């Protein structure tokens, strides 16, 4: 565990350092006023902060990771609800979503209570929130309001909570190493995002969904997904998977991540905004950074649970 | 000692719930004496404006608030007077002692900036802005050399709708527009209409 952790930490530091140096070189060439370079620098700096926060949470162990993702869910829910059509009549339903559903979901994830956290939101929260809204008697756009609040919970809380839930999986011969599964998921999916951008810039011709996201191209998708899947295969030694399995699972989660980004772009287009929020300099909001992880986390969780977990 | 701590806690709470962001669209956050005038949809409006001001400006910026509301309990009086250092105005002409414009002008004479809500009361309806009270005009006439900065507070009415006890977390923004001043020969109606338009233009196209 410790040697693996040290190796990974070293790799992450090396990548961030390389990115920082490359960013400084580009800045010197293009001048400090270049907007692309400014955005790049902001992104790299934000990566440093994110890596530090994640490392701290990992050192703090399971509780630290659960709290970290609960906070991410809170920030994501805040961004999502900001863009919805909820009315004053939904106030109690939304208060319940933020201050009851979110903490209860993460507490049960922290307890490793699979039978509860896997159904709590899609069954109980989804039935009780419309009841709370209906009690207020406001019927205008009722279905829209209820659906938006429910989807906010699904995206920002239910899906995100499957990342720390990875820690409660029981895999024979892999005890106490769940943190590496989280590392694998986040690194592979985020690397796919970065590489889709890089391949898209270099070779991108055919746009996949010009109405949703003009920067997403077929060449970027293929290049990004394949590069990230190769990285995933190369990381097999920190997972319970074989090389081939690690490659296949990486393929699934990077594709989910890609389509997740597409869905979230569709929502942003619908609401006429460019970013979900402004909390992370250079990245927009929390959801902008998390969108691909959000869609891949539950699928990754269930693949690993179905084939590797003892249950 | 206790009051600054309360202020820090209130500002921290506002940030945690609203992740509020100041957008300095028409003016910069520099230490210049100003009259900030904002739309009023929630009790927390002043706190949000205050939160996005740089600390040095915050210390010298006082809200103008109704003493008929803020002096009705000990806690409110402590928060209004000690924490926010509010310029308290009696909104009821029958009971009030001094002239509100003079009270505000003397605060300006002391070098402080003001935050005021020219609608006079909280806007809980569907209109983007209520009609402005005439106080803004009289204040401008008495202090012609001070910039009046329109400030649009977005979303806070959804965080705490009327009658709500618990806020829901939503992202809020506070947009500062280009300053206006009373022009020579401009009458009350024209000035108030211009001030209202300047504020309205910072808001959304239409309210949901």
XYZ file of C-alpha atoms in Angstrom:
519
model
C 0.000 0.000 0.000
C 2.603 2.498 1.110
C 4.995 1.896 -1.762
C 2.139 2.032 -4.266
C 0.897 5.215 -2.681
C 4.366 6.757 -2.807
C 4.829 5.815 -6.464
C 1.468 7.316 -7.426
C 2.123 10.467 -5.421
C 5.461 10.817 -7.196
C 3.797 10.393 -10.600
C 1.096 12.968 -9.854
C 3.685 15.466 -8.608
C 5.825 14.857 -11.702
C 2.869 15.422 -14.042
C 1.800 18.597 -12.249
C 5.363 19.916 -12.205
C 5.757 19.173 -15.908
C 2.471 20.943 -16.633
C 3.535 23.952 -14.569
C 6.891 24.212 -16.320
C 5.272 23.800 -19.756
C 2.721 26.467 -18.814
C 5.499 28.898 -17.822
C 7.383 28.257 -21.072
C 4.234 28.842 -23.131
C 3.552 32.000 -21.129
C 7.001 33.343 -21.904
C 6.496 32.643 -25.602
C 2.941 33.938 -25.984
C 3.173 36.803 -23.515
C 1.253 37.220 -20.264
C -1.816 38.742 -21.966
C -2.721 35.657 -24.006
C -6.165 34.522 -22.786
C -5.685 30.826 -23.634
C -2.456 30.778 -21.653
C -4.092 32.599 -18.725
C -6.844 29.981 -18.701
C -4.263 27.210 -18.928
C -2.312 28.648 -15.996
C -5.508 28.972 -13.936
C -6.375 25.363 -14.745
C -2.966 24.050 -13.787
C -3.052 25.984 -10.514
C -6.516 24.604 -9.789
C -5.209 21.085 -10.484
C -2.538 21.629 -7.836
C -5.168 22.657 -5.302
C -7.412 19.731 -6.229
C -4.542 17.254 -6.000
C -3.606 18.667 -2.580
C -7.186 18.466 -1.307
C -7.641 14.905 -2.563
C -4.285 13.871 -1.086
C -5.272 15.358 2.286
C -8.603 13.541 2.225
C -6.836 10.292 1.366
C -4.471 10.722 4.291
C -7.503 11.342 6.520
C -8.877 7.978 5.389
C -12.412 6.868 4.679
C -14.121 9.574 6.730
C -12.057 12.240 5.031
C -12.969 10.965 1.573
C -16.674 10.725 2.427
C -16.673 14.304 3.790
C -14.736 15.578 0.759
C -17.291 14.152 -1.669
C -20.208 15.293 0.503
C -18.833 18.829 0.159
C -18.454 18.355 -3.603
C -22.078 17.207 -3.737
C -23.150 20.264 -1.777
C -21.359 22.596 -4.189
C -22.705 20.701 -7.214
C -26.268 20.713 -5.858
C -25.999 24.459 -5.261
C -24.893 24.970 -8.865
C -27.605 22.698 -10.260
C -30.459 24.193 -8.238
C -29.369 27.693 -9.254
C -30.297 26.841 -12.852
C -33.670 25.200 -12.123
C -37.198 26.596 -12.244
C -38.075 25.890 -8.654
C -40.613 28.170 -6.998
C -41.146 29.314 -3.445
C -43.630 26.428 -3.053
C -40.753 23.959 -3.428
C -38.808 25.545 -0.604
C -39.386 22.771 1.934
C -38.687 20.051 -0.618
C -35.377 21.733 -1.491
C -34.452 22.317 2.144
C -35.058 18.600 2.707
C -32.955 17.716 -0.331
C -29.962 19.741 0.836
C -30.088 19.364 4.601
C -31.613 15.886 4.997
C -31.186 13.793 1.839
C -27.569 14.808 1.154
C -26.246 14.129 4.688
C -28.264 10.909 5.069
C -26.949 9.611 1.743
C -23.335 10.275 2.740
C -23.760 8.907 6.263
C -25.084 5.638 4.858
C -22.240 5.591 2.318
C -19.808 6.135 5.199
C -21.447 3.214 7.040
C -21.121 1.066 3.922
C -24.869 0.349 4.022
C -25.337 -0.624 0.371
C -28.954 -1.764 0.815
C -29.892 1.749 1.876
C -27.729 4.166 -0.089
C -28.437 2.454 -3.403
C -32.200 3.028 -3.091
C -32.624 5.959 -0.717
C -32.622 8.705 -3.360
C -34.338 6.963 -6.297
C -37.081 5.512 -4.097
C -37.629 7.498 -0.914
C -36.386 10.965 -1.852
C -38.070 10.778 -5.268
C -41.426 9.918 -3.700
C -41.331 12.255 -0.724
C -40.039 15.410 -2.398
C -43.036 15.743 -4.766
C -45.292 15.110 -1.770
C -43.697 18.055 0.049
C -44.088 20.238 -3.051
C -47.682 19.143 -3.672
C -48.691 19.997 -0.106
C -48.149 23.665 -0.964
C -50.809 23.492 -3.659
C -48.803 25.253 -6.390
C -49.547 23.365 -9.596
C -47.875 25.614 -12.212
C -45.127 23.627 -13.946
C -45.401 21.012 -11.222
C -43.903 18.171 -13.251
C -41.051 20.357 -14.468
C -40.239 21.611 -10.973
C -40.356 18.139 -9.442
C -38.296 16.564 -12.214
C -35.637 19.256 -12.027
C -35.266 18.938 -8.274
C -35.092 15.148 -8.574
C -32.513 15.277 -11.311
C -30.461 17.716 -9.293
C -30.335 15.118 -6.509
C -29.595 12.288 -8.927
C -26.672 14.099 -10.557
C -25.215 16.046 -7.680
C -25.731 13.621 -4.794
C -26.637 10.077 -5.867
C -24.078 9.700 -8.650
C -21.278 11.566 -6.878
C -21.749 9.496 -3.711
C -20.792 6.377 -5.664
C -17.174 7.565 -5.677
C -16.657 7.240 -1.897
C -18.961 4.196 -1.932
C -16.119 2.382 -3.713
C -14.396 2.268 -0.309
C -17.042 -0.069 1.091
C -16.590 -2.765 -1.562
C -15.162 -6.009 -0.221
C -12.767 -7.526 -2.685
C -10.823 -10.604 -1.571
C -7.105 -9.903 -1.529
C -7.729 -6.163 -2.013
C -8.713 -5.223 1.555
C -8.008 -1.657 2.642
C -7.038 -0.532 -0.856
C -10.337 0.988 -2.023
C -8.678 4.407 -2.253
C -6.783 3.141 -5.306
C -10.095 2.427 -7.046
C -11.083 6.074 -6.511
C -7.695 7.204 -7.775
C -8.077 4.952 -10.841
C -11.575 6.249 -11.638
C -10.728 9.949 -11.257
C -7.354 9.840 -13.031
C -8.556 7.772 -16.005
C -11.703 9.822 -16.569
C -10.012 13.209 -16.092
C -7.091 12.161 -18.281
C -9.622 11.227 -20.960
C -11.084 14.759 -20.744
C -7.655 16.352 -21.119
C -6.642 14.049 -23.970
C -9.934 14.572 -25.814
C -9.083 18.270 -25.757
C -5.507 17.677 -26.901
C -6.394 15.216 -29.707
C -9.317 17.410 -30.720
C -6.997 20.441 -31.051
C -4.451 18.463 -33.045
C -6.609 16.365 -35.390
C -10.222 17.363 -34.746
C -12.295 17.538 -37.966
C -15.682 15.840 -37.562
C -17.848 17.464 -34.919
C -19.975 15.012 -32.976
C -22.624 17.341 -31.561
C -22.064 20.859 -32.894
C -25.261 22.092 -31.227
C -24.117 20.976 -27.803
C -20.399 21.373 -27.705
C -18.469 22.679 -30.713
C -15.161 21.430 -29.320
C -16.150 17.753 -29.165
C -14.888 15.944 -32.248
C -14.804 12.303 -33.306
C -10.996 12.428 -33.540
C -10.803 13.916 -30.038
C -13.166 11.282 -28.685
C -11.315 8.308 -30.186
C -7.885 9.686 -29.291
C -8.906 10.687 -25.778
C -10.748 7.495 -24.924
C -7.947 5.289 -26.302
C -5.136 7.240 -24.589
C -6.988 7.175 -21.268
C -7.798 3.476 -21.637
C -4.112 2.772 -22.253
C -3.297 4.729 -19.105
C -5.977 2.698 -17.288
C -4.396 -0.537 -18.523
C -0.995 0.731 -17.371
C -2.467 1.343 -13.915
C -3.759 -2.234 -13.576
C -1.261 -2.946 -10.762
C -3.103 -0.693 -8.336
C -6.466 -2.369 -9.085
C -7.892 -5.863 -8.681
C -8.184 -6.045 -12.512
C -5.959 -7.724 -15.069
C -4.383 -5.568 -17.805
C -7.137 -6.426 -20.291
C -9.883 -5.905 -17.732
C -8.409 -2.555 -16.716
C -8.386 -1.502 -20.365
C -12.000 -2.606 -20.939
C -13.290 -0.931 -17.784
C -11.412 2.251 -18.697
C -13.082 2.171 -22.097
C -16.516 1.952 -20.459
C -15.947 4.721 -17.923
C -14.304 7.119 -20.373
C -17.197 6.646 -22.823
C -19.690 7.237 -19.988
C -17.668 10.300 -19.049
C -17.803 11.597 -22.606
C -21.572 11.170 -22.884
C -22.021 12.596 -19.397
C -20.226 15.726 -20.520
C -22.544 15.871 -23.529
C -25.670 15.605 -21.356
C -24.423 18.298 -19.004
C -23.622 20.532 -21.988
C -27.197 20.058 -23.213
C -28.494 21.280 -19.855
C -26.179 24.301 -19.940
C -27.276 25.128 -23.509
C -30.915 24.838 -22.459
C -30.335 27.306 -19.635
C -28.159 29.638 -21.691
C -25.036 29.477 -19.535
C -21.444 28.657 -20.404
C -20.340 27.286 -17.059
C -22.157 25.812 -14.086
C -20.475 28.149 -11.655
C -17.314 30.087 -10.900
C -15.834 28.370 -7.892
C -12.792 26.868 -9.608
C -10.720 29.389 -11.546
C -10.220 28.270 -15.153
C -12.582 25.319 -14.800
C -15.938 27.039 -14.191
C -17.996 25.332 -11.532
C -17.754 22.058 -9.668
C -20.075 20.332 -12.119
C -17.908 21.457 -15.051
C -15.011 19.546 -13.545
C -17.010 16.627 -12.211
C -19.426 15.999 -15.089
C -17.632 13.032 -16.606
C -16.887 11.475 -13.198
C -20.563 11.908 -12.266
C -21.733 9.691 -15.104
C -18.995 7.105 -14.852
C -18.957 6.643 -11.056
C -22.155 4.567 -10.599
C -21.332 2.391 -13.630
C -17.762 1.823 -12.446
C -19.054 1.049 -8.945
C -21.531 -1.542 -10.196
C -19.111 -3.221 -12.595
C -16.614 -3.677 -9.768
C -19.302 -4.716 -7.309
C -20.870 -7.226 -9.693
C -17.677 -8.976 -10.724
C -15.225 -8.515 -7.842
C -17.127 -7.814 -4.612
C -18.204 -10.643 -2.280
C -21.931 -10.145 -1.786
C -14.565 42.478 19.923
C -17.739 40.407 19.844
C -19.387 42.427 17.070
C -16.574 41.971 14.492
C -16.638 38.229 15.220
C -20.393 38.183 14.548
C -19.813 40.092 11.322
C -17.200 37.548 10.208
C -19.562 34.682 11.033
C -22.450 36.265 9.141
C -20.269 36.928 6.092
C -18.922 33.365 6.247
C -22.426 31.940 6.463
C -23.540 34.052 3.489
C -20.595 32.743 1.461
C -21.272 29.113 2.435
C -24.904 29.298 1.353
C -24.653 31.502 -1.749
C -21.010 31.300 -2.932
C -21.671 34.965 -3.701
C -19.558 36.677 -6.333
C -19.195 40.377 -6.959
C -19.264 41.489 -10.585
C -17.683 44.919 -10.910
C -19.219 45.816 -14.251
C -19.304 49.612 -14.199
C -17.006 50.547 -11.357
C -13.977 49.135 -9.523
C -13.741 48.003 -5.890
C -11.578 50.957 -4.848
C -11.739 52.978 -1.633
C -13.852 55.858 -2.897
C -16.789 57.166 -0.939
C -20.023 56.080 -2.624
C -23.733 55.582 -2.207
C -24.590 52.037 -3.277
C -28.279 51.614 -4.066
C -29.673 48.136 -4.580
C -32.809 46.143 -5.292
C -34.430 44.780 -2.152
C -35.985 41.316 -2.158
C -34.694 39.726 1.023
C -33.515 40.531 4.543
C -30.068 39.323 3.543
C -29.588 41.835 0.704
C -27.314 44.112 2.626
C -25.199 41.206 3.879
C -24.503 40.032 0.321
C -23.415 43.478 -0.854
C -21.223 43.745 2.201
C -19.746 40.281 1.674
C -18.448 41.015 -1.807
C -16.883 44.342 -0.826
C -13.151 44.131 -0.053
C -12.591 44.157 3.690
C -11.223 47.701 3.825
C -14.305 49.041 2.022
C -16.651 46.939 4.123
C -15.467 48.610 7.317
C -16.392 52.024 5.950
C -19.692 51.043 4.325
C -22.893 51.319 6.351
C -26.375 50.091 5.437
C -29.349 52.387 5.756
C -32.087 50.449 7.529
C -35.462 50.980 9.155
C -35.220 51.580 12.891
C -38.876 50.517 13.115
C -37.622 47.027 12.225
C -34.133 46.902 13.701
C -34.895 48.288 17.148
C -37.777 45.938 17.962
C -35.657 43.419 19.892
C -32.343 43.395 21.717
C -30.776 40.925 19.311
C -31.849 42.886 16.244
C -30.682 46.126 17.835
C -27.276 44.561 18.572
C -26.925 43.248 15.031
C -28.187 46.463 13.442
C -26.176 48.876 15.549
C -23.024 47.015 16.602
C -22.443 44.432 13.903
C -23.622 46.252 10.788
C -23.120 49.776 12.140
C -26.364 50.641 10.342
C -27.632 54.164 9.794
C -31.069 53.721 11.307
C -33.988 55.654 9.879
C -37.517 55.700 11.212
C -39.674 54.980 8.182
C -42.801 56.242 9.906
C -43.122 60.017 9.372
C -45.470 60.347 12.367
C -42.993 59.158 14.996
C -39.668 60.139 13.515
C -37.414 62.653 15.190
C -34.931 63.948 12.630
C -34.873 64.262 8.858
C -33.721 60.951 7.272
C -31.766 62.722 4.522
C -29.874 64.727 7.148
C -29.119 61.558 9.097
C -27.711 59.906 5.970
C -25.813 63.032 4.936
C -24.136 63.278 8.311
C -22.969 59.672 7.949
C -21.535 60.620 4.551
C -19.916 63.687 6.092
C -18.141 61.310 8.487
C -16.456 59.717 5.451
C -18.500 56.507 5.296
C -20.172 54.999 2.245
C -23.830 53.981 2.355
C -25.886 51.067 1.072
C -29.519 51.880 0.616
C -32.615 50.328 -0.833
C -34.594 53.023 -2.622
C -37.654 50.799 -3.003
C -38.099 51.388 0.720
C -39.426 47.926 1.438
C -38.839 44.353 0.361
C -40.098 43.491 -3.103
C -42.023 40.232 -2.830
C -44.047 40.564 -6.033
C -43.392 39.776 -9.665
C -42.232 43.243 -10.769
C -38.460 43.510 -11.159
C -38.356 46.744 -9.149
C -40.858 48.732 -7.114
C -41.161 52.504 -7.546
C -38.284 54.358 -5.892
C -38.952 56.544 -2.849
C -37.873 60.136 -3.184
C -35.137 59.831 -0.532
C -32.535 58.875 -3.155
C -33.164 62.151 -4.989
C -32.948 64.282 -1.873
C -29.766 62.502 -0.841
C -28.279 63.116 -4.296
C -29.272 66.767 -4.137
C -27.659 67.169 -0.708
C -24.450 65.314 -1.733
C -23.890 66.190 -5.380
C -20.201 65.196 -5.344
C -20.722 61.573 -4.337
C -21.191 58.814 -6.932
C -24.338 56.719 -6.733
C -23.637 53.139 -7.782
C -26.510 50.850 -8.817
C -26.166 47.328 -7.385
C -28.224 44.355 -8.596
C -28.550 41.434 -6.200
C -29.556 38.283 -8.089
C -31.154 35.115 -6.761
C -31.246 35.893 -3.045
C -35.047 36.054 -3.120
C -34.983 32.373 -4.118
C -32.568 31.464 -1.341
C -34.912 32.884 1.287
C -38.420 33.422 -0.108
C -40.870 35.333 2.040
C -41.726 33.461 5.214
C -38.920 30.885 4.855
C -36.965 29.955 7.955
C -34.170 27.892 6.389
C -32.222 29.107 3.336
C -31.613 26.830 0.366
C -28.131 27.101 -1.100
C -28.117 28.784 -4.511
C -25.391 30.802 -6.197
C -25.951 34.553 -5.950
C -24.270 37.425 -7.733
C -23.976 41.092 -6.867
C -23.455 43.310 -9.921
C -22.113 46.840 -9.561
C -23.069 49.155 -12.435
C -21.725 52.471 -13.712
C -22.170 55.335 -11.244
C -24.681 58.127 -11.749
C -24.949 61.642 -10.316
C -27.703 64.209 -10.199
C -27.346 66.424 -13.261
C -27.845 70.162 -13.008
C -31.457 71.056 -13.637
C -32.624 67.455 -13.471
C -35.901 67.167 -11.608
C -36.902 64.540 -9.084
C -38.994 62.375 -11.413
C -36.350 62.287 -14.147
C -33.561 61.452 -11.734
C -35.463 58.660 -10.002
C -36.486 57.196 -13.371
C -32.869 57.303 -14.561
C -31.604 55.738 -11.352
C -34.213 53.011 -11.602
C -33.364 52.257 -15.246
C -29.647 52.083 -14.422
C -30.391 49.486 -11.747
C -32.951 47.569 -13.790
C -30.499 47.156 -16.665
C -28.152 45.187 -14.417
C -30.829 42.586 -13.709
C -32.077 39.649 -15.767
C -34.156 40.234 -18.908
C -37.290 39.018 -17.214
C -38.044 37.488 -13.911
C -39.086 33.837 -13.703
